[in-house]
Coordinates of C-alpha atoms in Angstrom, one line a residue:
X88 CA 44.5 10.3 -26.5
X89 CA 44.1 10.7 -22.7
X90 CA 44.5 7.0 -22.1
X91 CA 48.1 6.6 -23.9
X92 CA 48.9 9.5 -22.6
X93 CA 48.9 8.3 -19.3
X94 CA 50.5 5.1 -20.3
X95 CA 53.7 7.3 -21.6
X96 CA 53.8 9.7 -18.9
X97 CA 54.1 5.6 -16.5
X98 CA 57.1 4.0 -19.2
X99 CA 58.3 7.5 -19.5
X100 CA 59.4 6.8 -15.2
X101 CA 60.7 3.4 -15.5
X102 CA 64.4 2.2 -16.3
X103 CA 64.0 2.1 -19.4
X104 CA 64.6 5.6 -21.5
X105 CA 66.7 4.0 -24.7
X106 CA 66.1 1.7 -27.4
X107 CA 69.3 0.4 -29.5
X108 CA 67.0 -1.2 -32.7
X109 CA 69.5 -3.2 -34.7
X110 CA 67.5 -4.4 -38.4
X111 CA 67.3 -4.2 -41.9
X112 CA 65.9 -1.0 -41.9
X113 CA 66.3 -1.0 -45.8
X114 CA 66.7 2.5 -46.1
X115 CA 68.0 2.7 -49.8
X116 CA 65.3 0.8 -50.8
X117 CA 61.4 0.9 -51.6
X118 CA 59.7 -1.4 -49.3
X119 CA 61.3 1.1 -46.6
X120 CA 57.6 2.1 -46.1
X121 CA 56.4 -1.4 -45.1
X122 CA 58.8 -3.1 -42.6
X123 CA 58.3 -3.9 -39.4
X124 CA 60.6 -2.5 -37.9
X125 CA 60.0 0.6 -38.9
X126 CA 56.6 1.3 -37.0
X127 CA 58.0 -0.2 -33.9
X128 CA 60.4 2.4 -33.2
X129 CA 58.4 4.8 -34.4
X130 CA 56.4 3.1 -31.1
X131 CA 58.7 3.5 -28.7
X132 CA 59.6 7.3 -29.9
X133 CA 56.3 8.3 -29.2
X134 CA 56.4 6.4 -25.2
X135 CA 58.8 8.7 -24.5
X136 CA 62.2 7.0 -24.9
X137 CA 65.2 7.6 -27.3
X138 CA 65.5 5.4 -30.3
X139 CA 69.1 4.8 -31.7
X140 CA 68.8 2.4 -35.7
X141 CA 71.2 0.8 -36.8
X142 CA 70.6 -0.5 -39.9
X143 CA 72.9 -3.7 -39.8
X144 CA 73.2 -4.6 -44.0
X145 CA 72.7 -1.1 -44.5
X146 CA 76.1 -0.8 -43.3
X147 CA 78.0 -3.5 -44.3
X148 CA 77.2 -2.9 -47.7
X149 CA 78.7 0.6 -47.2
X150 CA 81.6 -0.9 -46.1
X151 CA 82.1 -2.9 -49.0
X152 CA 81.8 -0.1 -51.8
X153 CA 85.3 1.4 -52.9
X154 CA 87.7 1.4 -51.7
X155 CA 86.6 -1.1 -49.3
X156 CA 85.5 -3.7 -51.9
X157 CA 88.9 -5.3 -52.0
X158 CA 89.5 -6.3 -48.9
X159 CA 86.5 -8.4 -48.8
X160 CA 83.5 -9.6 -47.7
X161 CA 85.2 -10.7 -44.4
X162 CA 86.9 -7.5 -43.7
X163 CA 83.6 -5.0 -44.9
X164 CA 81.7 -7.6 -41.8
X165 CA 84.5 -7.0 -39.3
X166 CA 84.6 -2.6 -39.4
X167 CA 80.4 -3.0 -38.9
X168 CA 80.6 -4.9 -35.9
X169 CA 83.4 -2.4 -35.0
X170 CA 81.4 0.8 -35.6
X171 CA 78.2 -1.6 -34.3
X172 CA 79.4 -1.7 -30.9
X173 CA 81.2 1.1 -30.8
X174 CA 77.5 2.6 -31.2
X175 CA 77.0 0.8 -28.5
X176 CA 79.2 1.8 -25.9
X177 CA 78.8 5.3 -26.4
X178 CA 74.6 5.3 -26.4
X179 CA 74.8 2.6 -23.4
X180 CA 71.0 1.7 -23.7
X181 CA 68.6 0.3 -21.8
X182 CA 66.9 -2.6 -24.0
X183 CA 68.2 -3.9 -27.6
X184 CA 66.0 -5.3 -29.9
X185 CA 66.9 -6.9 -33.0
X186 CA 65.2 -7.6 -35.9
X187 CA 66.0 -10.6 -38.2
X188 CA 69.0 -11.8 -39.4
X189 CA 70.5 -10.9 -42.8
X190 CA 74.5 -10.3 -42.1
X191 CA 75.0 -10.9 -38.6
X192 CA 74.6 -14.2 -36.9
X193 CA 75.0 -15.4 -32.7
X194 CA 78.4 -13.9 -32.8
X195 CA 77.4 -10.5 -33.0
X196 CA 74.6 -10.6 -31.2
X197 CA 76.7 -11.8 -28.1
X198 CA 79.4 -9.3 -28.8
X199 CA 76.5 -6.3 -28.4
X200 CA 75.9 -8.5 -25.1
X201 CA 80.0 -7.5 -23.8
X202 CA 79.6 -4.3 -25.4
X203 CA 76.6 -3.6 -23.0
X204 CA 76.6 -6.2 -19.5
X205 CA 72.9 -6.9 -18.2
X206 CA 70.6 -4.8 -20.6
X207 CA 67.9 -7.5 -22.0
X208 CA 67.9 -8.5 -26.1
X209 CA 64.5 -8.5 -27.1
X210 CA 64.7 -10.1 -30.4
X211 CA 61.6 -10.4 -33.1
X212 CA 60.7 -12.5 -36.2
X213 CA 58.5 -12.1 -38.3
X214 CA 58.5 -14.8 -40.4
X215 CA 56.8 -18.2 -41.0
X216 CA 59.3 -21.6 -40.7
X217 CA 61.8 -20.4 -38.2
X218 CA 62.4 -24.5 -37.8
X219 CA 64.5 -24.7 -41.5
X220 CA 66.0 -21.0 -41.0
X221 CA 70.0 -22.4 -38.8
X222 CA 70.4 -18.6 -38.4
X223 CA 67.2 -17.8 -37.4
X224 CA 67.6 -20.4 -34.5
X225 CA 71.1 -19.4 -33.6
X226 CA 69.8 -16.2 -33.3
X227 CA 67.2 -16.1 -31.1
X228 CA 69.1 -18.9 -28.7
X229 CA 71.1 -16.5 -27.9
X230 CA 68.4 -13.2 -27.3
X231 CA 67.0 -13.4 -23.6
X232 CA 63.6 -12.6 -25.5
X233 CA 62.0 -13.3 -28.6
X234 CA 59.2 -11.9 -30.5
X235 CA 57.2 -13.5 -32.6
X236 CA 54.1 -13.7 -34.7
X237 CA 52.2 -16.7 -34.0
X238 CA 50.4 -18.4 -31.2
X239 CA 51.4 -21.7 -32.9
X240 CA 53.6 -24.0 -33.8
X241 CA 56.4 -21.9 -34.7
X242 CA 56.1 -19.7 -31.4
X243 CA 56.2 -23.6 -29.4
X244 CA 59.9 -24.3 -31.5
X245 CA 61.5 -20.6 -30.6
X246 CA 60.3 -22.3 -26.5
X247 CA 62.3 -25.3 -27.8
X248 CA 65.6 -23.5 -28.2
X249 CA 65.6 -22.8 -24.7
X250 CA 64.6 -18.5 -25.3
X251 CA 63.9 -18.0 -21.6
X252 CA 60.6 -16.1 -23.2
X253 CA 59.0 -16.0 -26.1
X254 CA 55.5 -13.9 -26.5
X255 CA 53.0 -13.7 -29.4
X256 CA 52.8 -10.1 -31.1
X257 CA 51.2 -8.9 -34.5
X258 CA 52.5 -6.5 -36.6
X259 CA 52.0 -3.0 -36.2
X260 CA 49.4 -0.4 -38.2
X261 CA 51.5 3.4 -38.8
X262 CA 47.8 4.8 -38.8
X263 CA 49.9 7.9 -39.9
X264 CA 50.2 6.4 -43.6
X265 CA 48.1 2.9 -43.1
X266 CA 45.1 5.0 -43.2
X267 CA 42.3 6.5 -45.8
X268 CA 43.4 8.1 -48.8
X269 CA 41.6 10.1 -51.6
X270 CA 39.9 8.6 -54.2
X271 CA 42.1 8.0 -56.9
X272 CA 41.0 6.8 -60.4
X273 CA 44.3 5.5 -61.5
X274 CA 44.3 3.1 -58.4
X275 CA 40.3 2.4 -58.5
X276 CA 39.4 -1.2 -57.8
X277 CA 36.5 -3.8 -57.1
X278 CA 39.2 -6.2 -55.8
X279 CA 43.5 -5.7 -54.4
X280 CA 46.2 -8.6 -53.1
X281 CA 49.7 -7.7 -53.0
X282 CA 51.8 -10.4 -53.0
X283 CA 53.4 -13.6 -54.2
X284 CA 51.4 -15.8 -55.4
X285 CA 53.5 -18.9 -54.4
X286 CA 56.0 -19.3 -52.0
X287 CA 59.2 -21.6 -52.2
X288 CA 58.7 -23.0 -49.0
X289 CA 55.4 -24.3 -49.2
X290 CA 52.3 -22.1 -49.7
X291 CA 48.0 -22.7 -49.1
X292 CA 46.7 -24.4 -52.5
X293 CA 43.7 -21.8 -52.0
X294 CA 46.4 -18.7 -52.4
X295 CA 47.6 -19.4 -56.0
X296 CA 43.9 -19.8 -57.2
X297 CA 42.5 -17.1 -56.8
X298 CA 45.0 -14.8 -56.9
X299 CA 45.8 -16.6 -60.8
X300 CA 41.7 -16.3 -61.2
X301 CA 42.3 -13.1 -60.3
X302 CA 44.8 -11.6 -62.1
X303 CA 41.9 -12.7 -65.2
X304 CA 39.6 -10.3 -64.1
X305 CA 38.8 -7.3 -65.2
X306 CA 38.5 -4.6 -62.6
X307 CA 40.9 -6.6 -60.4
X308 CA 44.4 -5.7 -59.4
X309 CA 47.2 -7.9 -58.4
X310 CA 50.4 -6.6 -57.7
X311 CA 53.7 -8.7 -57.1
X312 CA 52.9 -12.1 -58.2
X313 CA 53.0 -13.4 -61.6
X314 CA 55.5 -11.1 -63.4
X315 CA 52.6 -8.0 -62.3
X316 CA 54.6 -4.6 -60.5
X317 CA 54.8 -4.1 -57.3
X318 CA 52.9 -1.0 -55.7
X319 CA 55.0 0.5 -53.2
X320 CA 55.9 3.3 -51.3
X321 CA 52.5 5.6 -50.1
X322 CA 51.4 4.0 -53.6
X323 CA 50.8 0.8 -52.0
X324 CA 48.6 2.3 -49.2
X325 CA 47.2 4.6 -51.4
X326 CA 46.0 1.4 -53.6
X327 CA 44.6 -0.5 -50.7
X328 CA 42.8 3.2 -49.8
X329 CA 41.2 3.6 -53.6
X330 CA 40.1 -0.9 -53.2
X331 CA 36.4 -1.8 -52.8
X332 CA 37.6 -5.3 -51.1
X333 CA 41.2 -6.4 -50.0
X334 CA 42.5 -10.3 -50.6
X335 CA 44.7 -11.0 -47.7
X336 CA 45.6 -14.8 -47.4
X337 CA 49.0 -16.1 -45.7
X338 CA 51.1 -18.9 -47.4
X339 CA 50.0 -21.2 -44.0
X340 CA 46.9 -20.2 -43.2
X341 CA 47.0 -23.1 -40.3
X342 CA 48.3 -21.6 -37.0
X343 CA 47.1 -19.9 -35.0
X344 CA 46.9 -15.8 -34.9
X345 CA 49.6 -15.9 -37.1
X346 CA 49.2 -13.3 -40.7
X347 CA 51.2 -11.1 -42.6
X348 CA 52.0 -8.0 -42.2
X349 CA 49.6 -7.5 -45.2
X350 CA 46.2 -8.0 -43.1
X351 CA 47.5 -5.5 -40.8
X352 CA 48.1 -2.6 -43.0
X353 CA 44.9 -3.5 -45.4
X354 CA 42.6 -4.0 -42.6
X355 CA 44.4 -0.1 -41.5
X356 CA 43.5 1.3 -45.3
X357 CA 39.8 1.6 -44.4
X358 CA 39.1 -0.7 -47.1
X359 CA 37.0 -4.4 -46.9
X360 CA 38.8 -6.7 -46.7
X361 CA 38.1 -11.0 -46.9
X362 CA 40.5 -12.9 -45.0
X363 CA 41.2 -16.6 -45.3
X364 CA 40.0 -17.7 -41.6
X365 CA 43.5 -18.4 -39.6
X366 CA 43.3 -20.8 -36.1
X367 CA 41.6 -18.3 -32.8
X368 CA 41.9 -15.2 -35.2
X369 CA 38.0 -13.9 -34.1
X370 CA 41.0 -12.4 -31.0
X371 CA 42.2 -10.5 -33.7
X372 CA 39.3 -9.3 -36.0
X373 CA 35.7 -10.3 -35.4
X374 CA 34.0 -12.1 -38.7
X375 CA 31.3 -10.1 -39.3
X376 CA 31.9 -6.9 -37.7
X377 CA 35.9 -6.2 -39.2
X378 CA 36.0 -8.1 -41.9
X379 CA 35.1 -11.7 -43.7
X380 CA 36.6 -15.3 -43.6
X381 CA 35.6 -17.6 -45.0
X382 CA 37.5 -21.0 -45.7
X383 CA 37.6 -21.8 -49.2
X384 CA 38.0 -20.2 -53.0
X385 CA 34.3 -21.2 -53.2
X386 CA 33.4 -18.7 -50.6
X387 CA 35.9 -16.4 -51.4
X388 CA 34.3 -15.6 -55.3
X389 CA 31.0 -15.9 -53.2
X390 CA 31.5 -13.0 -50.7
X391 CA 33.7 -10.8 -52.9
X392 CA 30.6 -11.1 -55.8
X393 CA 27.8 -10.2 -52.3
X394 CA 30.1 -7.2 -50.9
X395 CA 30.4 -5.6 -54.6
X396 CA 26.7 -5.9 -54.7
X397 CA 26.1 -4.0 -51.3
X398 CA 27.7 -1.8 -50.8
X399 CA 26.7 0.2 -47.4
X400 CA 27.4 -3.5 -45.8
X401 CA 31.2 -3.7 -47.3
X402 CA 31.3 0.0 -45.7
X403 CA 30.1 -0.3 -42.4
X404 CA 32.3 -3.3 -42.5
X405 CA 35.4 -1.6 -43.8
X406 CA 35.1 1.7 -41.4
X407 CA 34.8 -0.6 -38.4
X408 CA 38.0 -2.5 -39.5
X409 CA 39.9 0.4 -40.0
X410 CA 39.0 1.9 -36.8
X411 CA 39.8 -1.3 -35.0
X412 CA 42.8 -1.4 -36.2
X413 CA 44.0 2.1 -35.7
X414 CA 42.5 1.8 -31.7
X415 CA 44.1 -2.1 -31.1
X416 CA 47.6 -2.2 -33.5
X417 CA 48.3 1.6 -33.7
X418 CA 52.6 0.7 -33.2
X419 CA 52.5 3.1 -30.1
X420 CA 50.3 0.5 -28.4
X421 CA 51.7 -1.9 -28.8
X422 CA 55.1 -0.9 -28.4
X423 CA 54.1 0.1 -24.8
X424 CA 52.9 -3.3 -24.4
X425 CA 56.2 -5.0 -24.9
X426 CA 58.6 -2.4 -22.8
X427 CA 55.7 -4.1 -20.2
X428 CA 56.4 -7.1 -21.3
X429 CA 60.0 -6.4 -20.7
X430 CA 59.8 -4.7 -17.5
X431 CA 57.0 -7.7 -16.0
X432 CA 56.8 -10.9 -18.4
X433 CA 53.7 -10.1 -18.9
X434 CA 51.2 -7.5 -21.3
X435 CA 47.6 -7.4 -21.3
X436 CA 45.5 -8.0 -24.3
X437 CA 43.4 -9.7 -25.5
X438 CA 45.2 -11.8 -28.0
X439 CA 48.5 -11.8 -25.6
X440 CA 50.3 -15.1 -25.0
X441 CA 53.6 -15.4 -22.9
X442 CA 55.6 -18.9 -22.8

């Protein structure tokens, strides 16, 4: 803690004291504990900053309830943006962070800029395939900086939109939530996967092949695919922790350094991870040390059989992976690196990349 205490003290003397954070925090939904924005907020607070969150979509839905429903979505949105801009004016933030684009657009960002002149606006996109979503592109163009979860073609796409600076940042973990949990016989399993088997935008065929085969295995648990129930809230993290092995495979595994938040949440859980190999993935987690990578479904099942039969090797890798994830990708460190980026234009991480 001494190392991070020193960094926190230095950042508390910086010009950034207050962060206005607009995102879809899903405060009324079961996925509230898993979203990327929540972890970033916590990281900023632990770096000594004050954070004012504004959940645009939740506020919009409130404005559309009776007696406002008769006013229609257009007037409900106007009421939401009035509240948004008033919050910005009275808060006087030093930094504005914007996640996603549900319910608002580039015009909203420009109004925020007028309400807080001179304040940098950082956009965060943790999703794949941005080029197919005009709304995400418009919002990115309106931001001073974009922070993305890949260091390949999607990162380069945002740079092509003339965004001043585009930086790679993986999804943070929260060791308070993503950690070892007590053994639970109900949730115990040889192997676990959470998520859909396919995506409508397109998907690595290996993902569907592996997930469907796992669904036929007696001591495997698949949550959220092919009509299976989802694991939400703390139960999701408990399910990760109670698995011997967890599968991590993206919809697209061809993009350098790209992973969804799944890899970081499961690596932080204390269970061993088998992950589909991605370009430059060793910069994030090292093969044989923090997890095991595979290239084909056949290799995945070979590794699965091997590590289910070799408990000591599996547990050693799992423990090293959790330690590495908690130290390298915890929300406090990640938010601190983002503050460095905003204030200096760069940050120091082995996996760092800025365009």
